[in-house]
mmCIF file of C-alpha atoms in Angstrom:
data_model
loop_
_atom_site.group_PDB
_atom_site.id
_atom_site.type_symbol
_atom_site.label_atom_id
_atom_site.label_comp_id
_atom_site.label_asym_id
_atom_site.label_seq_id
_atom_site.Cartn_x
_atom_site.Cartn_y
_atom_site.Cartn_z
ATOM 1 C CA MET A 1 -0.056 -0.033 -0.004
ATOM 2 C CA ALA A 2 1.229 3.401 -0.907
ATOM 3 C CA LEU A 3 2.502 5.663 2.082
ATOM 4 C CA ILE A 4 -0.139 8.409 3.120
ATOM 5 C CA LYS A 5 1.341 11.725 1.902
ATOM 6 C CA HIS A 6 2.075 14.480 4.416
ATOM 7 C CA VAL A 7 0.976 17.860 3.562
ATOM 8 C CA VAL A 8 1.596 21.054 5.762
ATOM 9 C CA CYS A 9 -1.606 23.692 5.077
ATOM 10 C CA ALA A 10 -0.705 27.265 5.924
ATOM 11 C CA MET A 11 -3.846 28.209 8.027
ATOM 12 C CA SER A 12 -4.821 31.850 8.511
ATOM 13 C CA GLY A 13 -7.911 31.509 10.550
ATOM 14 C CA GLY A 14 -10.104 32.460 7.162
ATOM 15 C CA VAL A 15 -12.288 30.463 5.090
ATOM 16 C CA ASP A 16 -9.913 29.978 2.131
ATOM 17 C CA SER A 17 -7.441 28.288 4.115
ATOM 18 C CA SER A 18 -10.091 26.375 6.201
ATOM 19 C CA VAL A 19 -11.499 24.584 3.335
ATOM 20 C CA ALA A 20 -8.041 23.903 1.773
ATOM 21 C CA ALA A 21 -7.352 21.842 4.878
ATOM 22 C CA LEU A 22 -10.803 20.178 4.581
ATOM 23 C CA LEU A 23 -10.132 19.119 1.130
ATOM 24 C CA LEU A 24 -6.623 17.515 1.674
ATOM 25 C CA LYS A 25 -8.074 15.621 4.653
ATOM 26 C CA ARG A 26 -11.028 14.240 2.365
ATOM 27 C CA ARG A 27 -8.476 13.251 -0.169
ATOM 28 C CA GLY A 28 -6.747 10.884 2.268
ATOM 29 C CA TYR A 29 -3.711 13.024 3.149
ATOM 30 C CA ASN A 30 -1.832 13.236 6.509
ATOM 31 C CA VAL A 31 -2.613 16.918 7.170
ATOM 32 C CA THR A 32 -0.886 19.467 9.645
ATOM 33 C CA GLY A 33 -2.047 23.083 10.038
ATOM 34 C CA VAL A 34 0.177 25.806 10.931
ATOM 35 C CA PHE A 35 -0.627 29.281 11.753
ATOM 36 C CA MET A 36 1.861 32.016 11.025
ATOM 37 C CA ARG A 37 2.613 34.795 13.011
ATOM 38 C CA ASN A 38 4.184 37.645 11.142
ATOM 39 C CA TRP A 39 3.041 40.843 13.147
ATOM 40 C CA ASP A 40 2.723 41.482 16.759
ATOM 41 C CA SER A 41 1.230 44.858 17.445
ATOM 42 C CA LEU A 42 -2.385 45.941 18.069
ATOM 43 C CA ASP A 43 -4.516 47.466 15.614
ATOM 44 C CA GLU A 44 -6.120 50.756 15.808
ATOM 45 C CA LYS A 45 -8.994 49.577 18.282
ATOM 46 C CA GLY A 46 -6.457 47.974 20.535
ATOM 47 C CA VAL A 47 -7.285 44.468 19.326
ATOM 48 C CA CYS A 48 -4.650 41.940 18.442
ATOM 49 C CA THR A 49 -6.554 40.223 15.579
ATOM 50 C CA THR A 50 -3.632 37.827 15.238
ATOM 51 C CA GLU A 51 -4.884 36.195 18.577
ATOM 52 C CA LYS A 52 -8.393 35.644 17.439
ATOM 53 C CA ASP A 53 -7.148 34.512 13.735
ATOM 54 C CA CYS A 54 -4.996 31.961 15.569
ATOM 55 C CA GLU A 55 -7.658 30.779 17.820
ATOM 56 C CA ASP A 56 -10.143 30.549 14.652
ATOM 57 C CA ALA A 57 -7.549 28.294 12.807
ATOM 58 C CA TYR A 58 -7.172 26.183 15.934
ATOM 59 C CA ARG A 59 -10.883 25.355 16.242
ATOM 60 C CA VAL A 60 -10.635 24.326 12.281
ATOM 61 C CA CYS A 61 -7.910 21.958 13.024
ATOM 62 C CA GLN A 62 -9.664 20.562 15.947
ATOM 63 C CA SER A 63 -12.793 19.784 13.905
ATOM 64 C CA LEU A 64 -10.937 18.225 11.302
ATOM 65 C CA ASP A 65 -8.851 16.149 13.883
ATOM 66 C CA VAL A 66 -5.463 17.317 12.390
ATOM 67 C CA PRO A 67 -2.303 18.572 14.300
ATOM 68 C CA PHE A 68 -1.929 22.189 14.706
ATOM 69 C CA HIS A 69 1.373 24.236 15.196
ATOM 70 C CA GLN A 70 2.298 27.927 15.235
ATOM 71 C CA VAL A 71 5.204 29.447 14.063
ATOM 72 C CA SER A 72 6.661 33.110 14.389
ATOM 73 C CA TYR A 73 8.296 34.940 11.310
ATOM 74 C CA VAL A 74 7.763 38.413 12.912
ATOM 75 C CA LYS A 75 11.550 39.119 13.162
ATOM 76 C CA GLU A 76 12.050 37.812 9.353
ATOM 77 C CA TYR A 77 8.730 39.974 8.328
ATOM 78 C CA TRP A 78 10.204 42.940 9.837
ATOM 79 C CA HIS A 79 13.635 42.588 8.131
ATOM 80 C CA GLU A 80 12.876 41.222 4.849
ATOM 81 C CA VAL A 81 9.242 42.698 4.151
ATOM 82 C CA PHE A 82 8.419 45.688 6.601
ATOM 83 C CA SER A 83 11.780 47.474 6.359
ATOM 84 C CA ASN A 84 12.011 47.094 2.798
ATOM 85 C CA LEU A 85 8.574 48.745 2.423
ATOM 86 C CA LEU A 86 9.520 51.612 4.584
ATOM 87 C CA LYS A 87 12.906 52.283 2.326
ATOM 88 C CA GLU A 88 10.471 52.189 -0.712
ATOM 89 C CA TYR A 89 8.065 54.459 0.741
ATOM 90 C CA GLU A 90 11.047 57.010 1.492
ATOM 91 C CA ARG A 91 12.420 56.734 -2.049
ATOM 92 C CA GLY A 92 8.966 58.004 -3.249
ATOM 93 C CA ARG A 93 7.821 54.613 -4.370
ATOM 94 C CA THR A 94 4.701 52.669 -3.350
ATOM 95 C CA PRO A 95 5.437 49.198 -2.681
ATOM 96 C CA ASN A 96 3.220 45.727 -2.663
ATOM 97 C CA PRO A 97 3.466 44.051 0.838
ATOM 98 C CA ASP A 98 1.438 40.957 -0.159
ATOM 99 C CA ILE A 99 3.715 40.111 -3.317
ATOM 100 C CA LEU A 100 6.805 40.600 -1.123
ATOM 101 C CA CYS A 101 5.123 38.401 1.964
ATOM 102 C CA ASN A 102 4.625 35.452 -0.348
ATOM 103 C CA LYS A 103 7.950 35.725 -1.710
ATOM 104 C CA HIS A 104 9.861 36.003 1.393
ATOM 105 C CA ILE A 105 8.077 34.717 3.899
ATOM 106 C CA LYS A 106 5.245 32.043 2.803
ATOM 107 C CA PHE A 107 7.191 30.778 -0.088
ATOM 108 C CA ASN A 108 10.474 30.979 1.501
ATOM 109 C CA HIS A 109 10.713 30.458 5.413
ATOM 110 C CA PHE A 110 7.568 28.760 5.647
ATOM 111 C CA HIS A 111 8.034 26.554 2.738
ATOM 112 C CA LYS A 112 11.341 25.397 4.180
ATOM 113 C CA TYR A 113 9.713 24.790 7.626
ATOM 114 C CA ALA A 114 7.174 22.599 5.949
ATOM 115 C CA ILE A 115 9.396 20.611 4.158
ATOM 116 C CA ASP A 116 12.660 20.645 6.313
ATOM 117 C CA THR A 117 11.407 20.845 9.780
ATOM 118 C CA LEU A 118 7.908 19.111 9.723
ATOM 119 C CA GLY A 119 9.349 16.584 7.159
ATOM 120 C CA ALA A 120 6.177 17.384 4.815
ATOM 121 C CA ASP A 121 6.023 16.022 1.193
ATOM 122 C CA ALA A 122 4.399 19.450 0.165
ATOM 123 C CA MET A 123 2.819 22.425 1.483
ATOM 124 C CA ALA A 124 -0.751 23.888 0.442
ATOM 125 C CA THR A 125 -2.306 27.177 0.750
ATOM 126 C CA GLY A 126 -6.099 28.531 0.273
ATOM 127 C CA HIS A 127 -5.008 30.753 -2.839
ATOM 128 C CA TYR A 128 -7.133 30.755 -5.735
ATOM 129 C CA ALA A 129 -4.532 29.475 -8.529
ATOM 130 C CA ARG A 130 -3.392 26.426 -10.101
ATOM 131 C CA THR A 131 -0.228 24.814 -11.361
ATOM 132 C CA SER A 132 0.692 22.787 -14.409
ATOM 133 C CA GLN A 133 1.458 19.921 -12.136
ATOM 134 C CA GLU A 134 -1.198 16.982 -10.912
ATOM 135 C CA ASP A 135 -1.283 16.365 -7.364
ATOM 136 C CA ASP A 136 0.700 13.274 -7.579
ATOM 137 C CA GLU A 137 3.376 14.935 -9.416
ATOM 138 C CA VAL A 138 3.915 17.705 -6.422
ATOM 139 C CA PHE A 139 5.182 14.589 -4.412
ATOM 140 C CA GLU A 140 7.576 13.523 -7.049
ATOM 141 C CA GLN A 141 9.778 16.477 -6.476
ATOM 142 C CA ALA A 142 13.117 15.591 -5.071
ATOM 143 C CA HIS A 143 14.856 18.658 -3.497
ATOM 144 C CA THR A 144 17.720 19.728 -5.766
ATOM 145 C CA ALA A 145 20.286 21.928 -4.995
ATOM 146 C CA PRO A 146 20.590 24.955 -7.290
ATOM 147 C CA PRO A 147 23.414 24.864 -9.679
ATOM 148 C CA THR A 148 26.834 25.758 -8.224
ATOM 149 C CA THR A 149 27.779 27.361 -11.562
ATOM 150 C CA LEU A 150 26.269 30.758 -13.183
ATOM 151 C CA PHE A 151 24.316 28.987 -15.636
ATOM 152 C CA ARG A 152 22.420 25.683 -16.023
ATOM 153 C CA ASP A 153 23.927 22.864 -18.166
ATOM 154 C CA ARG A 154 22.286 23.755 -21.578
ATOM 155 C CA PHE A 155 21.729 20.153 -22.117
ATOM 156 C CA GLU A 156 19.857 19.581 -18.693
ATOM 157 C CA ILE A 157 16.159 18.764 -19.657
ATOM 158 C CA ARG A 158 13.966 20.545 -17.265
ATOM 159 C CA ASN A 159 10.025 20.787 -17.094
ATOM 160 C CA PRO A 160 9.547 23.912 -14.964
ATOM 161 C CA VAL A 161 6.261 24.202 -13.050
ATOM 162 C CA LYS A 162 3.754 26.892 -14.532
ATOM 163 C CA LEU A 163 1.483 29.129 -12.607
ATOM 164 C CA TYR A 164 -2.036 29.318 -14.072
ATOM 165 C CA LYS A 165 -5.300 31.776 -13.008
ATOM 166 C CA GLY A 166 -7.670 29.785 -10.553
ATOM 167 C CA ALA A 167 -11.223 28.951 -11.865
ATOM 168 C CA ASP A 168 -12.694 31.934 -10.067
ATOM 169 C CA LEU A 169 -11.392 34.808 -12.341
ATOM 170 C CA LEU A 170 -12.758 37.133 -9.981
ATOM 171 C CA LYS A 171 -10.759 35.633 -6.970
ATOM 172 C CA ASP A 172 -7.753 34.637 -8.826
ATOM 173 C CA GLN A 173 -4.762 35.233 -6.785
ATOM 174 C CA THR A 174 -1.907 34.591 -9.362
ATOM 175 C CA PHE A 175 -1.149 38.372 -8.930
ATOM 176 C CA PHE A 176 0.099 37.929 -5.464
ATOM 177 C CA LEU A 177 2.240 35.022 -6.431
ATOM 178 C CA SER A 178 3.862 36.366 -9.458
ATOM 179 C CA GLN A 179 7.445 36.617 -7.348
ATOM 180 C CA ILE A 180 7.310 32.813 -5.574
ATOM 181 C CA PRO A 181 10.467 30.676 -6.497
ATOM 182 C CA GLN A 182 10.067 27.751 -8.688
ATOM 183 C CA GLN A 183 11.410 25.423 -6.051
ATOM 184 C CA ALA A 184 8.659 26.223 -3.757
ATOM 185 C CA LEU A 185 5.763 26.315 -6.527
ATOM 186 C CA ARG A 186 7.048 22.766 -7.217
ATOM 187 C CA GLN A 187 6.202 21.527 -3.623
ATOM 188 C CA THR A 188 2.822 23.619 -3.307
ATOM 189 C CA MET A 189 -0.558 22.318 -3.958
ATOM 190 C CA PHE A 190 -3.621 24.705 -4.227
ATOM 191 C CA PRO A 191 -6.582 22.711 -3.187
ATOM 192 C CA LEU A 192 -8.873 25.517 -4.182
ATOM 193 C CA ALA A 193 -7.287 25.865 -7.840
ATOM 194 C CA GLY A 194 -10.890 24.471 -9.375
ATOM 195 C CA LEU A 195 -13.338 26.214 -7.023
ATOM 196 C CA THR A 196 -15.302 29.347 -7.015
ATOM 197 C CA LYS A 197 -15.617 31.358 -3.745
ATOM 198 C CA GLU A 198 -19.287 30.750 -3.808
ATOM 199 C CA PHE A 199 -18.699 27.120 -3.599
ATOM 200 C CA VAL A 200 -16.114 27.405 -0.882
ATOM 201 C CA LYS A 201 -18.265 29.208 1.341
ATOM 202 C CA LYS A 202 -20.968 26.578 0.872
ATOM 203 C CA MET A 203 -18.441 23.912 1.828
ATOM 204 C CA ALA A 204 -17.306 25.888 5.009
ATOM 205 C CA ALA A 205 -20.860 26.177 5.926
ATOM 206 C CA GLU A 206 -21.668 22.570 5.455
ATOM 207 C CA ALA A 207 -18.419 21.453 7.480
ATOM 208 C CA GLY A 208 -19.776 23.648 10.393
ATOM 209 C CA PHE A 209 -17.139 26.393 10.006
ATOM 210 C CA HIS A 210 -19.431 29.101 10.667
ATOM 211 C CA HIS A 211 -16.750 31.192 13.070
ATOM 212 C CA VAL A 212 -14.631 31.685 9.839
ATOM 213 C CA LEU A 213 -17.526 32.173 7.714
ATOM 214 C CA LYS A 214 -18.594 35.396 9.431
ATOM 215 C CA LYS A 215 -15.121 37.055 9.163
ATOM 216 C CA LYS A 216 -14.437 40.159 6.936
ATOM 217 C CA GLU A 217 -12.272 39.446 4.123
ATOM 218 C CA SER A 218 -8.653 40.893 5.040
ATOM 219 C CA MET A 219 -8.049 43.885 2.823
ATOM 220 C CA GLY A 220 -5.193 45.949 4.421
ATOM 221 C CA ILE A 221 -1.265 45.495 4.276
ATOM 222 C CA CYS A 222 -0.576 41.906 4.536
ATOM 223 C CA PHE A 223 -0.702 40.619 7.969
ATOM 224 C CA ILE A 224 -1.092 44.017 9.429
ATOM 225 C CA GLY A 225 -4.995 44.704 8.813
ATOM 226 C CA GLU A 226 -6.616 47.632 7.800
ATOM 227 C CA ARG A 227 -5.653 50.889 9.200
ATOM 228 C CA ASN A 228 -5.523 54.714 8.460
ATOM 229 C CA PHE A 229 -2.490 54.537 6.219
ATOM 230 C CA GLU A 230 -1.017 58.071 6.996
ATOM 231 C CA ASN A 231 -1.383 57.725 10.725
ATOM 232 C CA PHE A 232 0.354 54.183 10.538
ATOM 233 C CA ILE A 233 3.365 55.024 8.207
ATOM 234 C CA LEU A 234 3.923 58.191 10.363
ATOM 235 C CA GLU A 235 4.380 55.947 13.421
ATOM 236 C CA TYR A 236 7.760 54.821 11.530
ATOM 237 C CA LEU A 237 8.587 57.517 9.321
ATOM 238 C CA ASP A 238 9.417 61.277 10.463
ATOM 239 C CA PRO A 239 6.745 63.863 9.048
ATOM 240 C CA LYS A 240 8.428 65.499 6.004
ATOM 241 C CA PRO A 241 6.125 68.094 5.260
ATOM 242 C CA GLY A 242 6.051 69.698 1.687
ATOM 243 C CA ASN A 243 4.064 71.419 -0.875
ATOM 244 C CA PHE A 244 1.168 70.314 -2.973
ATOM 245 C CA VAL A 245 1.998 72.119 -6.488
ATOM 246 C CA SER A 246 -0.368 72.191 -9.302
ATOM 247 C CA ILE A 247 1.319 70.211 -12.471
ATOM 248 C CA GLU A 248 -0.537 72.736 -15.002
ATOM 249 C CA ASP A 249 1.000 76.260 -13.623
ATOM 250 C CA GLY A 250 3.327 75.378 -10.635
ATOM 251 C CA THR A 251 0.817 77.291 -7.917
ATOM 252 C CA VAL A 252 1.373 76.111 -4.409
ATOM 253 C CA MET A 253 -2.106 74.602 -3.746
ATOM 254 C CA GLY A 254 -1.311 73.554 -0.215
ATOM 255 C CA THR A 255 0.914 71.407 2.283
ATOM 256 C CA HIS A 256 1.288 67.631 2.901
ATOM 257 C CA LYS A 257 3.123 65.586 5.953
ATOM 258 C CA GLY A 258 5.062 63.621 3.612
ATOM 259 C CA TRP A 259 5.343 62.361 0.112
ATOM 260 C CA PHE A 260 5.303 58.816 1.404
ATOM 261 C CA THR A 261 1.995 59.074 2.892
ATOM 262 C CA LEU A 262 0.548 59.720 -0.668
ATOM 263 C CA THR A 263 0.548 57.432 -3.937
ATOM 264 C CA LEU A 264 0.037 58.218 -7.429
ATOM 265 C CA GLY A 265 -3.575 58.534 -8.418
ATOM 266 C CA GLN A 266 -5.093 59.144 -4.937
ATOM 267 C CA ARG A 267 -7.103 62.162 -4.055
ATOM 268 C CA ALA A 268 -4.921 64.754 -2.267
ATOM 269 C CA ARG A 269 -6.677 66.138 0.614
ATOM 270 C CA ILE A 270 -6.147 69.887 0.272
ATOM 271 C CA GLY A 271 -7.833 72.300 2.506
ATOM 272 C CA GLY A 272 -9.847 75.129 1.200
ATOM 273 C CA GLN A 273 -10.026 73.450 -2.384
ATOM 274 C CA ARG A 274 -13.762 72.953 -3.531
ATOM 275 C CA ASP A 275 -12.722 70.656 -6.452
ATOM 276 C CA ALA A 276 -10.927 67.551 -5.901
ATOM 277 C CA TRP A 277 -7.173 67.605 -6.787
ATOM 278 C CA PHE A 278 -5.134 64.005 -7.594
ATOM 279 C CA VAL A 279 -1.584 63.090 -7.028
ATOM 280 C CA VAL A 280 0.128 62.986 -10.267
ATOM 281 C CA ASP A 281 4.123 62.902 -9.329
ATOM 282 C CA LYS A 282 6.503 63.287 -6.614
ATOM 283 C CA ASP A 283 9.794 65.066 -6.217
ATOM 284 C CA ILE A 284 11.451 63.663 -2.991
ATOM 285 C CA VAL A 285 14.373 66.100 -3.305
ATOM 286 C CA THR A 286 12.215 69.274 -2.984
ATOM 287 C CA GLY A 287 9.548 67.420 -1.232
ATOM 288 C CA ASP A 288 6.837 68.686 -3.825
ATOM 289 C CA VAL A 289 4.031 66.400 -4.488
ATOM 290 C CA PHE A 290 2.174 67.486 -7.918
ATOM 291 C CA VAL A 291 -1.278 67.504 -8.421
ATOM 292 C CA ALA A 292 -3.843 67.836 -11.061
ATOM 293 C CA PRO A 293 -7.639 68.823 -11.130
ATOM 294 C CA THR A 294 -9.971 65.933 -12.375
ATOM 295 C CA THR A 295 -9.464 62.097 -11.646
ATOM 296 C CA ASN A 296 -8.631 61.863 -15.464
ATOM 297 C CA HIS A 297 -6.183 64.463 -16.144
ATOM 298 C CA PRO A 298 -3.716 63.286 -18.750
ATOM 299 C CA ALA A 299 -0.670 63.762 -16.277
ATOM 300 C CA LEU A 300 -2.158 60.531 -14.671
ATOM 301 C CA PHE A 301 -1.619 58.520 -17.902
ATOM 302 C CA ARG A 302 1.309 56.849 -19.239
ATOM 303 C CA ASP A 303 1.992 53.770 -21.779
ATOM 304 C CA THR A 304 5.446 52.678 -20.927
ATOM 305 C CA VAL A 305 7.145 51.218 -17.793
ATOM 306 C CA ARG A 306 10.708 49.924 -17.131
ATOM 307 C CA THR A 307 10.979 47.140 -14.430
ATOM 308 C CA GLU A 308 14.224 45.806 -12.365
ATOM 309 C CA ARG A 309 15.195 42.432 -13.311
ATOM 310 C CA PHE A 310 12.241 40.283 -13.977
ATOM 311 C CA HIS A 311 11.192 37.249 -12.096
ATOM 312 C CA TRP A 312 10.108 34.645 -14.347
ATOM 313 C CA VAL A 313 8.098 31.848 -12.529
ATOM 314 C CA THR A 314 9.652 29.397 -14.721
ATOM 315 C CA GLU A 315 13.098 31.088 -14.078
ATOM 316 C CA ASP A 316 13.927 31.426 -17.856
ATOM 317 C CA PRO A 317 12.075 33.986 -19.986
ATOM 318 C CA PRO A 318 9.723 32.455 -22.328
ATOM 319 C CA PRO A 319 11.536 31.078 -25.381
ATOM 320 C CA GLU A 320 9.949 33.572 -27.948
ATOM 321 C CA LEU A 321 11.175 36.491 -25.802
ATOM 322 C CA ALA A 322 14.785 34.865 -25.062
ATOM 323 C CA ARG A 323 14.723 34.383 -29.122
ATOM 324 C CA THR A 324 13.904 37.940 -30.416
ATOM 325 C CA GLN A 325 13.985 40.034 -27.281
ATOM 326 C CA MET A 326 10.229 40.831 -27.683
ATOM 327 C CA MET A 327 6.909 39.129 -27.069
ATOM 328 C CA ASP A 328 3.180 40.330 -27.206
ATOM 329 C CA CYS A 329 1.258 39.372 -23.609
ATOM 330 C CA HIS A 330 -0.865 40.956 -21.122
ATOM 331 C CA PHE A 331 -0.072 43.467 -18.019
ATOM 332 C CA ARG A 332 -1.757 44.443 -15.055
ATOM 333 C CA PHE A 333 -0.113 46.268 -12.023
ATOM 334 C CA ILE A 334 -3.258 46.334 -9.569
ATOM 335 C CA HIS A 335 -4.792 42.870 -8.659
ATOM 336 C CA GLN A 336 -8.160 42.548 -10.516
ATOM 337 C CA MET A 337 -7.532 45.291 -12.866
ATOM 338 C CA PRO A 338 -8.442 44.342 -16.605
ATOM 339 C CA LEU A 339 -5.545 43.039 -18.307
ATOM 340 C CA VAL A 340 -3.872 45.390 -21.022
ATOM 341 C CA ALA A 341 -2.176 44.108 -23.889
ATOM 342 C CA CYS A 342 1.232 44.847 -24.126
ATOM 343 C CA THR A 343 4.856 44.160 -25.983
ATOM 344 C CA VAL A 344 7.619 43.329 -23.744
ATOM 345 C CA THR A 345 11.423 44.063 -24.636
ATOM 346 C CA LEU A 346 13.915 42.238 -22.684
ATOM 347 C CA ASN A 347 17.136 44.139 -21.685
ATOM 348 C CA MET A 348 20.894 42.830 -21.274
ATOM 349 C CA ASP A 349 20.364 42.906 -17.453
ATOM 350 C CA GLY A 350 17.312 40.762 -17.411
ATOM 351 C CA SER A 351 14.977 43.990 -16.799
ATOM 352 C CA VAL A 352 11.967 44.680 -19.481
ATOM 353 C CA TRP A 353 10.337 47.624 -20.746
ATOM 354 C CA ILE A 354 6.713 47.275 -21.298
ATOM 355 C CA LEU A 355 4.827 49.208 -23.880
ATOM 356 C CA LEU A 356 1.084 49.396 -23.577
ATOM 357 C CA SER A 357 -1.388 49.089 -26.183
ATOM 358 C CA GLN A 358 -3.328 52.020 -24.332
ATOM 359 C CA PRO A 359 -2.378 54.552 -21.736
ATOM 360 C CA VAL A 360 -3.207 53.410 -18.048
ATOM 361 C CA ARG A 361 -4.004 55.627 -15.282
ATOM 362 C CA ALA A 362 -1.584 55.977 -12.271
ATOM 363 C CA LEU A 363 1.363 53.504 -13.256
ATOM 364 C CA THR A 364 3.492 53.489 -9.869
ATOM 365 C CA PRO A 365 7.086 53.097 -9.287
ATOM 366 C CA GLY A 366 7.537 50.365 -6.419
ATOM 367 C CA GLN A 367 4.366 48.250 -7.810
ATOM 368 C CA PHE A 368 4.775 45.138 -9.778
ATOM 369 C CA ALA A 369 4.432 44.764 -13.189
ATOM 370 C CA VAL A 370 2.753 41.193 -13.771
ATOM 371 C CA LEU A 371 2.617 39.808 -16.995
ATOM 372 C CA TYR A 372 0.155 37.080 -18.262
ATOM 373 C CA LYS A 373 -0.059 34.853 -21.551
ATOM 374 C CA GLY A 374 -3.381 33.314 -21.737
ATOM 375 C CA ASP A 375 -4.175 31.811 -18.279
ATOM 376 C CA GLU A 376 -0.416 31.519 -17.604
ATOM 377 C CA CYS A 377 1.064 33.897 -15.131
ATOM 378 C CA LEU A 378 4.611 34.599 -16.355
ATOM 379 C CA GLY A 379 6.134 36.503 -13.382
ATOM 380 C CA SER A 380 6.479 40.158 -12.268
ATOM 381 C CA GLY A 381 9.096 42.727 -11.745
ATOM 382 C CA LYS A 382 8.993 45.996 -9.631
ATOM 383 C CA ILE A 383 8.557 48.977 -11.631
ATOM 384 C CA THR A 384 11.332 51.278 -11.789
ATOM 385 C CA GLN A 385 10.900 54.057 -14.146
ATOM 386 C CA LEU A 386 7.847 55.314 -16.055
ATOM 387 C CA GLY A 387 7.575 56.904 -19.452
ATOM 388 C CA PRO A 388 6.557 60.453 -19.916
ATOM 389 C CA SER A 389 2.774 61.227 -19.035
ATOM 390 C CA GLU A 390 0.304 62.158 -22.053
ATOM 391 C CA PHE A 391 0.379 65.399 -20.433
ATOM 392 C CA THR A 392 3.902 65.739 -20.958
ATOM 393 C CA LEU A 393 3.674 64.799 -24.310
ATOM 394 C CA GLN A 394 0.985 67.156 -25.178
ATOM 395 C CA LYS A 395 3.085 69.879 -23.727
ATOM 396 C CA GLY A 396 6.081 68.767 -25.930
ATOM 397 C CA ARG A 397 4.178 68.602 -28.922
ATOM 398 C CA GLU A 398 2.597 71.933 -28.097
ATOM 399 C CA ARG A 399 6.074 73.694 -27.894
ATOM 400 C CA MET A 400 7.146 72.013 -31.027
ATOM 401 C CA VAL A 401 4.134 73.404 -32.835
ATOM 402 C CA ALA A 402 4.846 76.893 -31.379
ATOM 403 C CA ALA A 403 8.556 76.803 -32.454
ATOM 404 C CA PHE A 404 7.641 75.717 -35.849
ATOM 405 C CA GLN A 405 5.107 78.529 -36.231
ATOM 406 C CA ARG A 406 7.737 81.145 -34.661
ATOM 407 C CA LYS A 407 10.145 79.894 -37.280
ATOM 408 C CA GLU A 408 7.603 80.122 -40.251
ATOM 409 C CA GLN A 409 7.144 83.643 -38.999
ATOM 410 C CA SER A 410 10.481 84.815 -39.012
ATOM 411 C CA THR A 411 11.370 83.373 -42.325
ATOM 412 C CA PRO A 412 11.374 86.141 -44.718
ATOM 413 C CA GLU A 413 9.163 85.763 -47.866
ATOM 414 C CA PRO A 414 11.327 85.053 -51.004
ATOM 415 C CA ASP A 415 10.798 88.019 -53.533
ATOM 416 C CA SER A 416 8.668 87.225 -56.569
#
């Protein structure tokens, strides 16, 4: 008789991970539930939500009759995710903690804990995503040490595991998984891959998990929860007051407490202004935050971004891109935003330029450019540079036309 496979399921105390554990148990696996602590302080109401989440996860494991463990990554989260977050804000960027948390904590430290410490054959999470592997293939992954040479043997035959969108396209979470390492993906199961959120809730109700069904979905910073962002960030960064400046004529409109409390595209709260103004750019040297009237101002729209070295889920760029340095695919930089057709150009240093088929609002440095080809999530790269805005291009065109007209007027008519 085949040995029963041991799967460690990451338990958050929410409905998705609870149903993931339930499905694994029903499929006959030997399941262990593990709750991760990544943040220790109280929320704004003085409540430590971690305690409640941990208790909820424990109750689910009790009802499923599976072992329950807790593991703390508070220190790792602080050093590898949160301090990085603060540095990015100080640079004028807007980071994505959820993507970084999956990369550094869940699919690195937690993955190693599940496989190496608990001796599991695989780990599982409640993400809505799927891979190119069948469940059986997950258990065939022998841990291979990364090559000691800089490049892999070109004759080595590799079948990398691909990451695909989950069946519930509204809940699809491949965006948040776009930076995870191939080795972890090879040993990960997504039990909710083929399910919709509605069906998952129905299963939770039938299993009697009413305590997790009542909970609101977490929407705030990964593991930190919902907070007033400005107040929260000012607990960690000293205020750096500066001016709100109109992008149109350079008028000072008001003051702010620090460029890091604001992100591109958001409404700027400027006292004494009847109409809404929106953040379109920042200058971290002068502390000026540039604003524009109207939510769809041309200064908010761009069609080109550059990323840092791109992380391909399969480790190598798609063959088409490696061969020709160019490829057509789809782009998003916000979870659930509609995908936009784009052309990607691969640079020598592994970074990419992405040219979008149409200008997109509030493209933001620090966020991740996530690429898709059909249902496959190819990977992501942090946005480090933006192309010119529609407003800048418009101004440039106007200057060229004006210069041309001046030249025309100053050129004397030839004598007839």
